[in-house]
Each structure stands twice: as structure tokens, then as C-alpha cells.
Amino acid sequence: MATNTIARRSFAETGPRTPVVDSVRVDQVTPGARRGTAVRLILAILIAFLMLIPVIWMAMTAFKSRPDATASPPKVIFTPSLDGFIGLFTNRTQLSAGALAAELKRPDLSFWDRQALARGMRIIGPSKFVQQIQNSLIIALISTLLAVTLGLLSAYAFSRYDIPGKGDWLFFILSTRMLPPVVVTIPIFLMYRAVGLYDTHIGMILLYTVFNLSFSVWLLKGFIDEIPIEYEEAALVDGYSRLQTFRKIVLPQCVTGIAATAVFCLIFAWNEYAFALMLTSERARTAPPAIPANLGVGGIEWHVIAAGSLLFLIPVVIVTFALRRYLLRGVTFGAIRQ
Amino acid sequence: MAEIELRQVAKKFGNLWAVKPMDLTIHDGEFVALLGPSGCGKTTTLRMISGLEAVTAGRVYINGEDVTWLSASQRNIAFVFQFFALYPQMTVRQNIAFPLESQGMKRALINQRVDEVVKILRIEHLLQRKPGALSGGDKQRVALARALVRKPACFLMDEPLGALDAEFREAMRAEIKRLHLAQHATTVYVTHDQVEAMAMGDRIVVMSAAEIQQIGTPAEVYHTPTNLFVANFIGSPGMNLVPGKYADGRVHLPGGSVCTVPPAWQPALAALPSDDVILGFRPEATQVSDTGALRGTVYASDLHGSYTMLHISLERTGRINGNGGDKIVHIRTRRDVAYPLGTEIRFDLDPEMMRFFDPKSEKALSKEARG
Amino acid sequence: MDQPLQSASRLPRGYRRQISDSTIQRLFIMPTLVLLILWNVFPLFYSLFLSFTRYSHSGKQPPVWIGTGNFDALLGDPSIWAAFAVTGRYALLSVSLQAVIGFGLALLLRAKFKASGLLTTLILIPMMLSPVIVGMFWRLIFNPLMGIFNYMLGYWDPTTAPVWLKDHALLSIVIVDVWMWSPFVMLLCLSGLKAIPDYIYEAAAIDRASSWRQFWRITLPQVAPLLLLAVLFRTIEALKAFDLVMGLTGGGPGNTTETVSVALYRMVFQGQARTGSASALAYVMLIVIVGVSNVYIWYLNRMKEA
């Protein structure tokens, strides 16, 4: 038996195989530590992927044709199609073979018309979804604008002035945020019905403004608290009025705070479901209550729902990515600063 | 306790040298100061001794054992950090007991050791407090206690007084030195403050730009610096370094001053490649005199109470030119004579204390051995 | 000579007429407070009133005072107790899992390797989505025939695979909630972890503390307050659960996932429109949640001061 004695060179004698040119401790370059770091990386990537699978799956489903979307077992490989989006945005009717032939001869067919005809259907108008998205946009944008503006003014006042009972007021403001929507819905529903605000844009805008207001005051006050008061004091000494100080000095310095707050208000209003469900029906209905409810002619059209969901989620994802540094702060009610 | 040896130890960050290959031996019971400006590599060197930084090359020995690739916990050292590194959620007592508990020592013995150490550092009254409630000086005492309680082979200290107020630093300096003497502990002490290093060190390792500039006792680095950097860095203010031209046994300085070179130095100066030379002298090695060989104008004067430090401009223009083109030297004079700004002044140098440097190599010249 | 206007020439040059501070205070705060009072305080009182009445908003009769009748009826109604039980079980299970998984994720991600910033952002996405929409597409995922959940777990035969939304409805909602909100717990814990400077761990290494000991004595005590904050917040939200439940199961099958919010909704907008009883139930729920919320706010304030 030929013996090959391989000298066992332990780490303690020779160290790592390549020279260490980073700032690391000795116990971080041992073979065990290196393995540990590699395992961590792999695990982290795996988990991130797993967490995203539902979102990815939904995005994929949005681009599937109807049979693909409802295939059993579920299809991972498929040919993309725009069926979901067509179904989402338009109302269509089926055409007989003859009518279909006649339609195809028309000169003014748009891209969407052609897509529908390819599936044997004719577009007769936009679906309710278009209006619902519009409602979502209008209500979210305006209520955010109001909430941030009023919130900014109040936050400034609470931060810079000694208002009697300030602590109590702030406590009160924050606890309104904690209310379960269903609790407040009943009386507000009755109120709105009585005053004629049920199923109106104004009604929803005001409601979202109020709910975002408590959050926006709290968050913006945190930002304003961080601006050193010396700037304003210097300006006041120089003869500026309080309002001018607010406009020229405080405002520019809390632009990032305003942006972060606006994002949160937008996301809340955009995603809101409970109030929208209970306080709107036709005219002012936003997308969240609509997507589960009004889609599907004959069975649940998952690809349409997926398309709707995807469109609804994309703005939020974009905004999350753009302002990720500020999210931590808002999400924890200012408990943590970046 | 322990002898520490570094053989060709070096550290690179990417392509940047943080510590160029160096050799250093620290003897048992010695107090060695690693001194230098920020970024010179002194802290990195200390961390390599401790294992908190893995070496790029070279080997580290503690008590003859090769510990280069042993982790910090395996090296039996104690480390005192600049920012104390006390465990925030534990009381002072728990902080000090922590290293002993980690070793699985019995509770009774732990208590005994903690009590001993706490008495030495006089922090008995702080035992139940948390680090957040302590002053800087107290925090450092607790950190020292935690280091002491383990009876390690050596103490490594990374600018421990850097985060303290100036008034505490002097007192703590003395305490640390006393501790060192009482424990016969080998200590390696990193600092950027040359006053500290001079006061505390048995030997000083002066470092700059990732290299050792000089290793020597405080007296050696003060009186016989081996290069311009050490000459300038040690002493407050540093040594006066005046460029001049050598000819015929005399050095001609800016502003027309002429300095006679003692015979013992002349061969070394004559051997220089060009006639450029740098004359070095410390502020206290001067004597103001009406017939002094060097002359200049008083540019500024600092009253220190027991003495006055004059800033002299050697350019004899009669005016003070503030463009930095003047060569300013510092001389120490008696406290009871006033020198108004702009006065012309003449002074002599003590020939024993003169030093000369080669401007190109920046190294000190050496006298020929006499006789 | 004319007596000039006081405001013009008697004042020093450069002085501008300024709105007084107290006016500004009132101006800046009034609208907010008015809105909040109108939309929160007033409805709360109205709701309180209704809870003592028998009233159906779809009928023609006005509210009729019946004292504590609604509350007595609620106390004796098993379906209400069931709703509380469902809500309690859901909150307990979901928040515990979120805490464990969130904390675990934070420990995993704290080492500074290269893509950790990007990974963290990606993990944030589920949290930002509309819960009802999330519930909707998880319906598809859980679907025994078409969904990938069973597929990925290895149950490829639809006849033997578990039907999540029928047999394990509450667990399904818990799974989705944990999926959405563990990242939130992770974020809070991460910020606590990052607040521990490296040199503390270096000191612990030199003190020869094992990894477990370092975790137990140093890491955990630092992170515990933030973890507690996350748990409190998520508990409040879990007790209020409505959107996700409606999106995923609608409260079904039957009553198995009927949380208190869903029960309320059904009481008011479906069936007999028992608005009076619903208001009573709403108030009970309100008291519970406000109680927990106040603990949260008090704890939050204490942490901010520390």
C-alpha cells in the first residue's frame, strides 16, 4: 500500500491561503468563519427570493392568458399575453364569426381593438376599473396634499411653541391613528348618509385627510424638532417675521421630511380598503374594494385580477424603492432614525 | 508577564500600506508607547498584536509562542479601548466580572478578584451603576478594572485617555503608570500625544506614514532624534529646524545669521553631497545675548508664567512679513524680561545641543567619535 | 401738523407689521384640531349613543333607547365570543411567528456583506402593499388546483394536498400576515443591532466570551426594547385585522376566520343591519385596542426620551 503522507497544515500555523488585505479580525478569517459568511449570504438570497415569489408569481399571472392562469398544475413556463390587461380595462362582447369578419375590415382599429378582435371580441367601452383608478388617484393625491399641508403647519406650531396641554394634544392626535377603522365607520357612514357625503369624492378626501393628519403631524414634528432652532432665532433677530422664518428657513430644511410623510400618506390612501368599501359604491369607488369584487364574467378571471393587482402595486413599489431610506422612520412612528 | 515580538509584521488595506514590515521587541514588564500622528499605523499595529486585526505578513510572538493566527480570545491579552467599550446593559460589577465568568470561574473566586481590583482602582462606590451613568474618567477606570481582573499576559491600550477631558488626563496618566508599575505588567500604549508618551513610556516607538521612525527611550528621542520627523514631533514645541548652507565650519542661516559649527560635527557636514544642511536646536538650548550669533525679530511671544516662549523671525527685514516665507524659530527665555513685538533680538546656541540633518534624506547626522 | 398714523412713522425703521405669535398658533393648529374632532371625537360620541339603542340604518325607525341591552346581548352571544377567540388566536400566533422570524432575519442580515442594502429593500416590498390585494392574489397561490403553494411544498396531487383556505383558513391568514410583516420586525431589530458598536464585540471577544454568551448578554438586551415595540405595534394591528381577512377568506369558510372587525362589518352591512348592536361591539373593541395602544404610545415615548 503506497502511503502518501500529506502534511496537515493547520490554520494556526500558516494562516489563510491568500494574504489578508481587509480590516478583519483573526477569528473572522478562519476557515470556519469564512464558511459561515458564505452560508449566511446564500441563506439571505434564498430567503429574499422566497419572500418575493408571491409577488413575482402574481406579476407572471398578470401576463398569462386565461387558460394559462388557471392551469392545473400551475404553469411556470408560458407564453405571455395581454389578455389580463384587456379584460381589466375594457368591457367587451363576444362576436359571431360573421360580425367578426365585418369588424376586421374597419379602417380605424386601434391596437387594443385589434387585440380584442384577435380573441373574437369587440370593445364596447372602458371598464369601470379605469374610473376606479382615476378615483384612487384623485382621492389619494388631494388628501395627501391636504394632510401634509395642515400637518406641516400644526407640526411647526407644536414644535416651536409652548402650547398649553401640548403633550395631551399630541397623545390624542396619535391615538386617533390607532382607532380601528370599523369602529369609526358606523357613525361616519350614518353622518355621511345624512349630509349627502356618501359615495362622494369630497367625502373620501376629507376622511383620508383626517386619518393621515394624525400620522403626518407626528412624523413632521419629529423632523422639525431636529432642525436647530438657532437658524430661526438668527432670522428673527435679523427682523424676519415668524411667517417668513417658517417659509424661508424651516421649510427648505424639512423638504425630505415632507417628502417622506407625503409618501406614507399616499401609500395609506392608495391602499386603503375598509373605508372605501363601506363608504363608496358607484361614483367614488376606488380600486382596492373593486379589484376583488367586480371582476370576472363567469368564474374568477385570475389573470385579470392579477393584472389589476400588478398595476396597483407598481406605483407603491417604485416609490418604496425611491424613498427607502426614510421608510424606516415612518414605519416605526419615528422610534428610529436613519 | 510577557515578552512581545513582532517579526516583519505588515498590514495592507487593498493596495495601501497601513503598516510597512516592522520588527519590534517589547520586553517583559516594559511600558512601550506607540506614538505618532493620526493614520501612521500605530493603532493598526496594536490591533495586530491583539488579534483584532489579521496581519498581511509577518509573525507575532507572545512569550515565545507564535500567536499570529490565534484569535484575540486565545491570546490572553487585555485591551483598553479609546471609547471604553463597556457593556451598556450590565452594571459596573457585572462588567468587571464578565471576563471571569466567560472562563467559567467559580462565583466565590470571581467576587474575590473583583473586590481586589475594584479597590486598586478606587471604584467601589460605582459597582451598582450602569456605564451610561458614569463620567469619562470613571468609565476608563472600570475598563481598566475589567482588563486588570483577568491577570493577562500584557495590556494593550488604544488611546485610552483620548476621550477624556484635559483635566482628567494628567491624573489618569499617573494612575495608569502606577498600575503598570504595581502589576509589573507589560504594556503597549498607543497615543498621538507626545507629552503622554514622554511621560509614561520606558521606550517610545515613533511612527509615521506606516513606518517606524525611531525606537528609543524618551531621553533618546528627545535629545538624539534620528530624523526630521522625530525632531519636529517630539517636544512642545518641536525642535527648531532651520535650513542653511554650510561653508568653512560655519552654517549660514536665513536672514544673515551665522552659526559656528563645533569641530566634532564638521567632518559629517563636510561629507554632505551639497552644502545644504538643516540645523536643529531646541528652544531651551538658546541664550539671549547682545552679542549672539543668531539674530531675528520677535514675531510673537507666549507668556507661560515660569518662562516666556518667543517666536523669532530670522529674516532680518525689520518688518514682520506674515506670508509664511519667514523662518520662525522658538526660543525660551526668562520670564522677567519683556520682549515687545518687532524687537530685534540676538541669541546664541548651546553647542552641545546642536543637531544637524541632511535635508535630502531627512536623517540626522552623527558626530564622529572623538579621539 | 397732521397726526401721522401710529403704525407708520412711530415705529422704528425696518419694522414690519407682523402677525402675532398667538394668532399663528391658532391659525396653524385650529384646522387640524377641528378636522380631528369632527371626524374622530364626534363620531365616537355618536357611536357611544347608538350602542345604547336598538337601531337599523336600513329601516325607517329612529334609534330606540334600550340601555345596556346591546351589551348584555353581546355578552351572551356565542358567535361574538367566537369572533374574539378567533382574533385572539390569530394575534397570538401571527405576532409570535413574526417576532421569531423577524428577529432571526435581522441576525442573519446584520453582517455587512455586499448586497445587504438591496436585499433589505427587497424584503421591505411585501409590507408596502395593500393588504386586501395581497389577500386576493394569495387566494390564487393557495388554490389547491392552480396555486403554487402546494406545488412548492411538494404536494403535486390535488386530491391529497391540503386545502388551505378551507381546512386551515386561520393558519393561511397567519402565513400571509407573517410574510408581509416579518420584515417590519426585522427592520426594527436591525436598527437595534446596528446600534451596537463593533468595539463592544471586540471587547467581548477579548474577554473570551463565546458567541452564545455575547448574544445573550450583549445583543439581546440591546435589541429587546425594539423587539417589544414591534410586538406591541403588530399586536394592535392584528387585533384590528380586516383588510387581509376580507381579501383572503372574506371571513369564511363560515365563521372560522371571522375576526371582530369582520363580524362588525357583517353586522352592519350584511343581513339585518343591526347598527345598534354593532356600535356596542365596536365600542368594546375600541376599549380593548385603545388600552393596548396607550401602552404602545407610553412605551414609545419612554424610548424616545432614553
XYZ file of N, CA, C and O in Angstrom, chain B residues 242 253-258 281 286-300 310-321 326-331 333 339-349:
212
model
N 16.161 74.656 11.030
C 16.429 75.813 10.171
C 17.302 75.377 9.007
O 18.402 74.834 9.214
N 22.624 80.949 7.911
C 21.184 80.775 8.068
C 20.429 81.920 7.408
O 21.038 82.958 7.109
N 19.140 81.750 7.186
C 18.361 82.830 6.588
C 18.440 84.103 7.429
O 18.556 84.051 8.649
N 18.432 85.239 6.757
C 18.466 86.489 7.498
C 19.879 86.912 7.867
O 20.068 87.895 8.553
N 20.818 86.151 7.443
C 22.193 86.585 7.658
C 22.849 86.031 8.903
O 24.033 86.275 9.153
N 22.120 85.321 9.722
C 22.762 84.754 10.913
C 23.801 83.719 10.497
O 23.632 83.019 9.515
N 24.828 83.650 11.287
C 25.862 82.666 11.010
C 26.109 81.885 12.282
O 26.295 82.448 13.352
N 17.825 72.819 16.815
C 18.096 73.107 18.220
C 16.775 73.294 18.941
O 15.792 73.759 18.360
N 19.070 77.731 23.928
C 19.467 79.049 23.410
C 19.778 79.990 24.562
O 19.357 79.773 25.704
N 20.506 81.007 24.265
C 20.812 82.016 25.284
C 20.738 83.389 24.634
O 21.483 83.672 23.690
N 19.833 84.198 25.112
C 19.725 85.545 24.557
C 20.930 86.369 24.995
O 21.317 86.363 26.155
N 21.525 87.039 24.046
C 22.717 87.828 24.419
C 22.897 88.927 23.398
O 22.578 88.761 22.221
N 23.450 90.034 23.818
C 23.606 91.140 22.885
C 24.605 90.819 21.792
O 24.606 91.448 20.743
N 25.459 89.865 22.089
C 26.467 89.529 21.080
C 26.169 88.185 20.446
O 27.047 87.499 19.935
N 24.926 87.801 20.485
C 24.577 86.484 19.968
C 24.848 86.351 18.479
O 24.793 87.308 17.711
N 25.165 85.101 18.081
C 25.492 84.861 16.671
C 24.246 84.864 15.803
O 24.303 85.210 14.630
N 23.144 84.460 16.332
C 21.915 84.399 15.546
C 21.077 85.620 15.868
O 21.038 86.090 17.000
N 20.420 86.128 14.860
C 19.557 87.262 15.143
C 18.280 87.196 14.348
O 18.232 86.616 13.275
N 17.289 87.879 14.908
C 15.998 87.901 14.242
C 15.100 88.910 14.916
O 15.539 89.693 15.761
N 13.829 88.883 14.533
C 12.878 89.831 15.078
C 11.788 89.065 15.830
O 11.372 87.999 15.387
N 11.351 89.653 16.943
C 10.309 88.987 17.714
C 8.988 89.058 16.959
O 8.476 90.129 16.656
N 8.455 87.901 16.650
C 7.229 87.805 15.856
C 6.022 87.638 16.771
O 4.946 88.156 16.525
N 6.193 86.858 17.839
C 5.132 86.672 18.823
C 5.776 86.224 20.110
O 6.915 85.747 20.108
N 9.445 82.765 22.935
C 9.423 83.774 21.891
C 9.413 83.105 20.525
O 10.103 82.114 20.303
N 8.650 83.689 19.614
C 8.685 83.265 18.223
C 9.531 84.300 17.493
O 9.171 85.481 17.455
N 10.621 83.820 16.953
C 11.562 84.741 16.337
C 11.571 84.533 14.831
O 11.661 83.388 14.366
N 11.495 85.632 14.088
C 11.637 85.532 12.649
C 13.090 85.819 12.302
O 13.640 86.852 12.670
N 13.735 84.878 11.613
C 15.155 85.042 11.331
C 15.414 86.016 10.196
O 16.503 86.513 10.029
N 14.395 86.252 9.392
C 14.581 87.179 8.270
C 14.748 88.575 8.851
O 13.850 89.110 9.461
N 15.890 89.170 8.672
C 16.100 90.456 9.333
C 15.592 91.571 8.448
O 16.343 92.286 7.816
N 14.333 91.708 8.352
C 13.805 92.745 7.487
C 13.357 93.952 8.274
O 13.066 94.983 7.717
N 13.259 93.821 9.549
C 12.773 94.965 10.316
C 11.263 95.036 10.323
O 10.669 95.685 11.150
N 10.656 94.404 9.370
C 9.190 94.335 9.391
C 8.786 92.889 9.631
O 9.571 91.986 9.385
N 7.576 92.719 10.043
C 7.115 91.332 10.177
C 6.342 90.991 8.917
O 5.332 91.610 8.608
N 6.817 90.033 8.214
C 6.137 89.608 7.000
C 5.344 88.346 7.308
O 5.902 87.326 7.663
N 8.970 83.614 6.131
C 9.966 83.724 7.182
C 10.233 82.376 7.800
O 9.367 81.530 7.856
N 11.437 82.234 8.312
C 11.694 81.062 9.113
C 11.484 81.461 10.567
O 12.186 82.322 11.092
N 10.519 80.864 11.205
C 10.209 81.190 12.593
C 10.834 80.134 13.483
O 10.642 78.943 13.273
N 11.578 80.579 14.482
C 12.076 79.623 15.462
C 11.545 80.014 16.842
O 11.132 81.148 17.067
N 11.545 79.037 17.730
C 11.076 79.293 19.090
C 12.262 79.278 20.019
O 13.090 78.367 19.970
N 12.358 80.272 20.874
C 13.384 80.217 21.893
C 12.760 80.513 23.247
O 11.775 81.232 23.369
N 12.967 81.951 26.958
C 13.732 82.978 27.695
C 13.202 83.101 29.107
O 12.177 82.533 29.460
N 9.888 91.256 25.892
C 10.371 91.464 24.537
C 9.203 91.903 23.669
O 8.426 91.086 23.210
N 9.050 93.193 23.468
C 7.917 93.653 22.669
C 8.031 93.146 21.230
O 9.129 92.889 20.732
N 6.856 93.061 20.575
C 6.855 92.554 19.211
C 7.649 93.503 18.322
O 7.568 94.713 18.434
N 8.375 92.924 17.419
C 9.144 93.720 16.474
C 10.556 94.044 16.962
O 11.357 94.589 16.219
N 10.828 93.687 18.231
C 12.184 93.956 18.724
C 13.195 93.095 17.995
O 12.942 91.930 17.722
N 14.341 93.650 17.727
C 15.425 92.825 17.213
C 16.079 92.123 18.376
O 16.255 92.698 19.438
N 16.442 90.894 18.129
C 16.982 90.115 19.245
C 18.121 89.247 18.739
O 18.130 88.824 17.591
N 19.109 89.007 19.617
C 20.222 88.154 19.246
C 20.395 87.078 20.287
O 20.191 87.312 21.481
N 20.760 85.883 19.828
C 20.936 84.779 20.781
C 21.983 83.804 20.275
O 22.330 83.777 19.109
N 22.496 83.035 21.235
C 23.484 82.010 20.943
C 22.895 80.634 21.138
O 21.923 80.462 21.861
N 23.528 79.644 20.507
C 23.079 78.268 20.698
C 24.082 77.525 21.557
O 25.282 77.764 21.461
